[in-house]
Amino acid sequence: MPITVRDLRRFKAEGRRFAMLTSYDVLLARAFEAAGIPVILVGDTLGVFVLGEQTTLAVTMDDVIHHCRAVRAGIVDALLVADLPFGAYQASVEQGVRNGIRLLKEGGAAVVKLEGPEFALVDTLTAKGVPVMAHLGLTPQSFHQLGGNRVQARTGDEVIRLVANARRLEEAGACALVLEGVPNEAARQVTDALGIPTIGIGAGPHCDGQVLVGPEMLGMGDGTSPRFAKRYAELFGAMVAAARTFAAEVEQARYPDKEHSYDWPIR
Ligand code: KIV
């Protein structure tokens, strides 16, 4: 059965924890769908994990739509969420509404995700029929404003503000809240304060759901990962080994062999 935004609230009400993974292409989308992952995010981390940028800031609406269509093609039941990238909603509510609608119409997303306490935009989008997943704590689109990717909400006052902003986003209509890069206790207080689920990344064990970057979780990268980013496979090493073996077999004329060629008599 296809997962909808109503299921997210139900998961929380039933105390059912759930996973979300990012994907940027049809292959990972199919694998995650086959694994029964209920929520798949086309995150603006595609700038880092697909385009090789240092931050998410350069990602455009066209980039997200392009990758969202590919992921859509691999999904049957999972709820497809797509990020509004930096510059796609900061100018005005009207700009955010236009771009949110594009993600549904052109990308095939069911939910849009956006960063920060954008109460008016969340309110307007949801009123216009565009479900919104909010995102607080470490918001990577504010990389320069935050002075880097730093853990947020470390003081009592900051936690009070975080909880207040989360409540207002829920009131504005957000269907879920990503909490990134906050201490465990801050995430616990936010999670306890909301009727919608929190989905943590680097936010400890108290969130209702957890999200990881798909290629990072699979160990597809050769770089270093933040401490929370557990690697459940080591695909980079496997990919390097496979490519080396292929090259060696070509050089030694062992590939293609009889099994991998059309060794038929010519009539
Ligand atoms: O862009 C992204 O991949 C995200 C997740 C890390 C939550 O926002």
XYZ file of C-alpha atoms and ligand atoms in Angstrom:
275
model
C 0.000 0.000 0.000
C 1.371 3.456 -0.871
C 2.535 5.430 2.165
C 0.870 8.832 2.575
C 1.369 11.779 4.890
C -1.464 10.415 7.034
C 0.631 7.305 7.716
C 3.447 9.444 9.159
C 1.175 10.775 11.896
C -0.211 7.255 12.438
C 3.330 5.853 12.832
C 3.920 8.366 15.615
C 0.570 7.687 17.295
C 1.349 3.949 17.253
C 4.900 4.502 18.529
C 6.213 2.938 15.322
C 9.697 4.130 14.399
C 10.510 4.435 10.723
C 13.392 5.002 8.346
C 13.912 7.545 5.593
C 16.803 7.386 3.101
C 17.953 9.793 0.429
C 18.164 8.629 -3.153
C 18.986 10.522 -6.307
C 18.506 7.850 -8.971
C 16.318 4.944 -9.979
C 18.780 2.229 -8.903
C 18.970 3.238 -5.252
C 15.247 4.032 -5.265
C 14.460 0.482 -6.410
C 16.778 -1.012 -3.795
C 15.259 1.058 -0.980
C 11.740 0.317 -2.184
C 12.594 -3.409 -2.213
C 13.867 -3.036 1.363
C 10.504 -1.558 2.377
C 11.873 1.890 3.254
C 8.669 3.912 3.727
C 10.009 7.396 2.953
C 12.542 8.337 0.270
C 14.001 11.838 0.079
C 15.527 13.490 -2.960
C 17.656 15.727 -0.784
C 19.646 18.722 -1.897
C 22.617 16.686 -0.642
C 22.601 15.592 -4.268
C 24.882 18.620 -4.701
C 27.489 16.890 -2.539
C 26.867 13.189 -3.240
C 26.085 13.368 -6.965
C 27.533 16.641 -8.250
C 30.667 16.676 -6.083
C 30.084 20.136 -4.545
C 31.341 21.062 -1.080
C 27.901 22.278 0.090
C 24.262 22.042 -0.998
C 24.085 25.732 -1.942
C 24.537 25.477 -5.721
C 21.722 22.965 -6.237
C 18.925 24.293 -8.469
C 15.240 23.506 -8.887
C 16.027 21.878 -12.235
C 18.629 19.623 -10.544
C 16.111 18.452 -7.928
C 13.353 17.904 -10.507
C 15.720 15.952 -12.788
C 16.742 13.563 -9.987
C 13.238 13.424 -8.502
C 11.847 12.069 -11.778
C 14.492 9.342 -11.778
C 13.678 8.361 -8.199
C 9.930 8.491 -8.897
C 10.491 5.872 -11.611
C 11.876 3.443 -9.023
C 9.182 3.898 -6.381
C 5.979 1.931 -5.921
C 4.846 2.424 -2.319
C 7.367 4.726 -0.648
C 6.421 8.334 0.104
C 8.542 10.567 -2.145
C 9.806 13.769 -0.529
C 11.855 16.369 -2.431
C 13.913 19.269 -1.119
C 13.287 22.863 -2.081
C 16.893 23.932 -2.739
C 18.581 27.118 -1.536
C 17.241 30.123 -3.427
C 13.958 28.420 -4.348
C 11.887 29.870 -1.479
C 13.940 32.438 0.434
C 12.791 35.411 -1.703
C 9.066 35.241 -0.935
C 6.153 32.987 -0.036
C 4.992 33.278 -3.635
C 8.337 32.019 -4.933
C 8.211 29.091 -2.492
C 4.659 28.168 -3.496
C 5.505 28.237 -7.217
C 8.554 26.045 -6.691
C 6.796 23.695 -4.265
C 4.110 23.108 -6.884
C 6.837 22.423 -9.492
C 8.250 19.630 -7.325
C 4.847 17.919 -7.309
C 3.931 18.585 -10.947
C 7.302 18.123 -12.656
C 9.242 15.994 -10.177
C 6.440 13.672 -9.093
C 7.106 14.313 -5.389
C 4.317 13.888 -2.837
C 5.841 16.137 -0.166
C 8.274 19.059 -0.257
C 10.910 19.632 2.409
C 12.240 23.045 3.329
C 14.654 24.348 5.943
C 14.089 26.827 8.741
C 11.192 28.437 10.617
C 9.288 29.409 7.425
C 5.868 29.488 9.108
C 4.029 31.584 6.485
C 5.331 29.463 3.621
C 4.433 26.170 5.333
C 0.980 27.542 6.085
C 0.393 28.682 2.492
C 1.803 25.557 0.836
C -0.307 23.208 2.931
C -3.400 25.375 2.345
C -2.754 25.046 -1.411
C -2.459 21.249 -1.241
C 1.316 20.860 -1.049
C 2.351 18.749 1.971
C 5.454 20.030 3.743
C 8.181 18.326 5.758
C 9.978 20.933 7.869
C 13.687 20.870 8.820
C 15.228 22.523 11.897
C 18.474 22.384 13.881
C 21.497 22.248 11.618
C 20.100 23.585 8.354
C 22.873 23.133 5.747
C 21.454 25.799 3.423
C 22.481 28.299 6.159
C 26.057 26.945 6.046
C 27.645 30.408 5.867
C 25.257 31.960 8.377
C 25.920 29.154 10.896
C 29.675 29.303 10.304
C 29.820 25.708 9.051
C 27.983 22.492 9.773
C 27.879 22.777 13.562
C 25.683 21.068 16.141
C 22.823 23.469 17.075
C 20.618 24.001 20.169
C 23.379 23.537 22.738
C 21.990 25.964 25.330
C 18.715 25.962 27.280
C 17.502 29.099 25.481
C 18.281 27.610 22.088
C 16.364 24.434 22.953
C 13.350 26.516 24.087
C 13.434 28.370 20.732
C 13.802 25.091 18.833
C 10.768 23.573 20.564
C 8.729 26.765 19.979
C 9.641 26.845 16.276
C 8.832 23.149 15.889
C 5.406 23.679 17.488
C 4.668 26.603 15.181
C 5.666 24.557 12.129
C 3.291 21.810 13.229
C 0.529 24.412 13.696
C 1.299 25.759 10.214
C 0.594 22.285 8.818
C 3.958 20.499 8.512
C 3.465 16.712 8.244
C 6.842 15.837 9.808
C 10.000 17.534 11.016
C 13.601 16.652 10.187
C 15.845 17.451 13.136
C 19.480 17.632 12.128
C 22.598 18.066 14.248
C 21.146 18.679 17.701
C 21.964 17.059 21.066
C 19.898 14.011 22.055
C 18.083 15.882 24.839
C 17.031 18.716 22.519
C 15.603 16.162 20.067
C 13.783 14.400 22.895
C 12.093 17.641 24.017
C 11.005 18.488 20.463
C 9.749 14.940 19.823
C 7.719 14.941 23.045
C 6.209 18.334 22.192
C 4.839 17.357 18.759
C 1.983 15.269 17.353
C 3.830 14.960 14.023
C 6.902 12.711 13.808
C 10.438 13.971 14.121
C 12.982 12.387 11.787
C 16.507 12.683 13.132
C 19.902 12.874 11.484
C 22.702 13.392 13.951
C 19.974 14.019 16.528
C 20.210 10.890 18.666
C 17.844 8.045 19.501
C 14.719 9.884 20.709
C 13.318 10.908 17.321
C 10.340 9.052 15.829
C 12.233 8.281 12.635
C 15.801 8.387 11.376
C 17.188 9.520 8.032
C 20.567 8.871 6.469
C 22.075 9.838 3.131
C 21.643 6.708 0.978
C 25.070 6.557 -0.702
C 26.790 7.371 2.592
C 24.879 4.666 4.487
C 25.958 2.218 1.771
C 29.617 3.244 2.074
C 29.742 4.416 -1.555
C 31.899 7.444 -0.800
C 35.664 7.552 -0.362
C 35.643 10.558 1.954
C 35.162 10.868 5.682
C 31.670 10.820 7.177
C 30.265 12.561 10.248
C 30.096 10.465 13.423
C 26.359 9.745 13.194
C 26.579 8.451 9.606
C 26.785 4.710 10.249
C 27.946 2.703 7.216
C 25.817 -0.413 6.716
C 27.876 -1.593 3.731
C 31.255 -0.838 2.136
C 30.307 -0.460 -1.515
C 33.173 1.873 -2.461
C 35.694 -0.914 -1.928
C 33.472 -3.388 -3.775
C 33.107 -0.977 -6.735
C 36.869 -0.371 -6.942
C 37.562 -4.123 -6.789
C 34.997 -4.888 -9.519
C 36.371 -2.173 -11.826
C 39.959 -3.422 -11.267
C 38.957 -7.004 -12.058
C 37.173 -5.877 -15.251
C 40.220 -3.896 -16.396
C 42.561 -6.812 -15.655
C 40.357 -9.282 -17.563
C 40.242 -6.932 -20.581
C 44.021 -6.482 -20.516
C 44.563 -10.260 -20.241
C 41.980 -11.002 -22.986
C 39.878 -13.002 -20.514
C 36.812 -10.833 -21.103
C 34.561 -11.285 -23.057
C 34.633 -15.087 -22.955
C 32.284 -17.586 -24.606
C 29.605 -17.091 -21.936
C 29.534 -13.310 -22.425
C 29.570 -13.075 -26.234
C 27.451 -14.131 -29.239
C 29.660 -16.991 -30.319
C 27.257 -18.155 -33.014
C 28.111 -19.630 -36.430
C 27.484 -17.174 -39.274
C 24.890 -18.640 -41.654
O 19.341 17.012 1.722
C 19.296 16.027 2.467
O 19.744 14.932 2.119
C 18.690 16.200 3.785
C 18.827 15.081 4.741
C 20.227 14.978 5.203
C 17.861 15.177 5.838
O 18.147 17.202 4.056
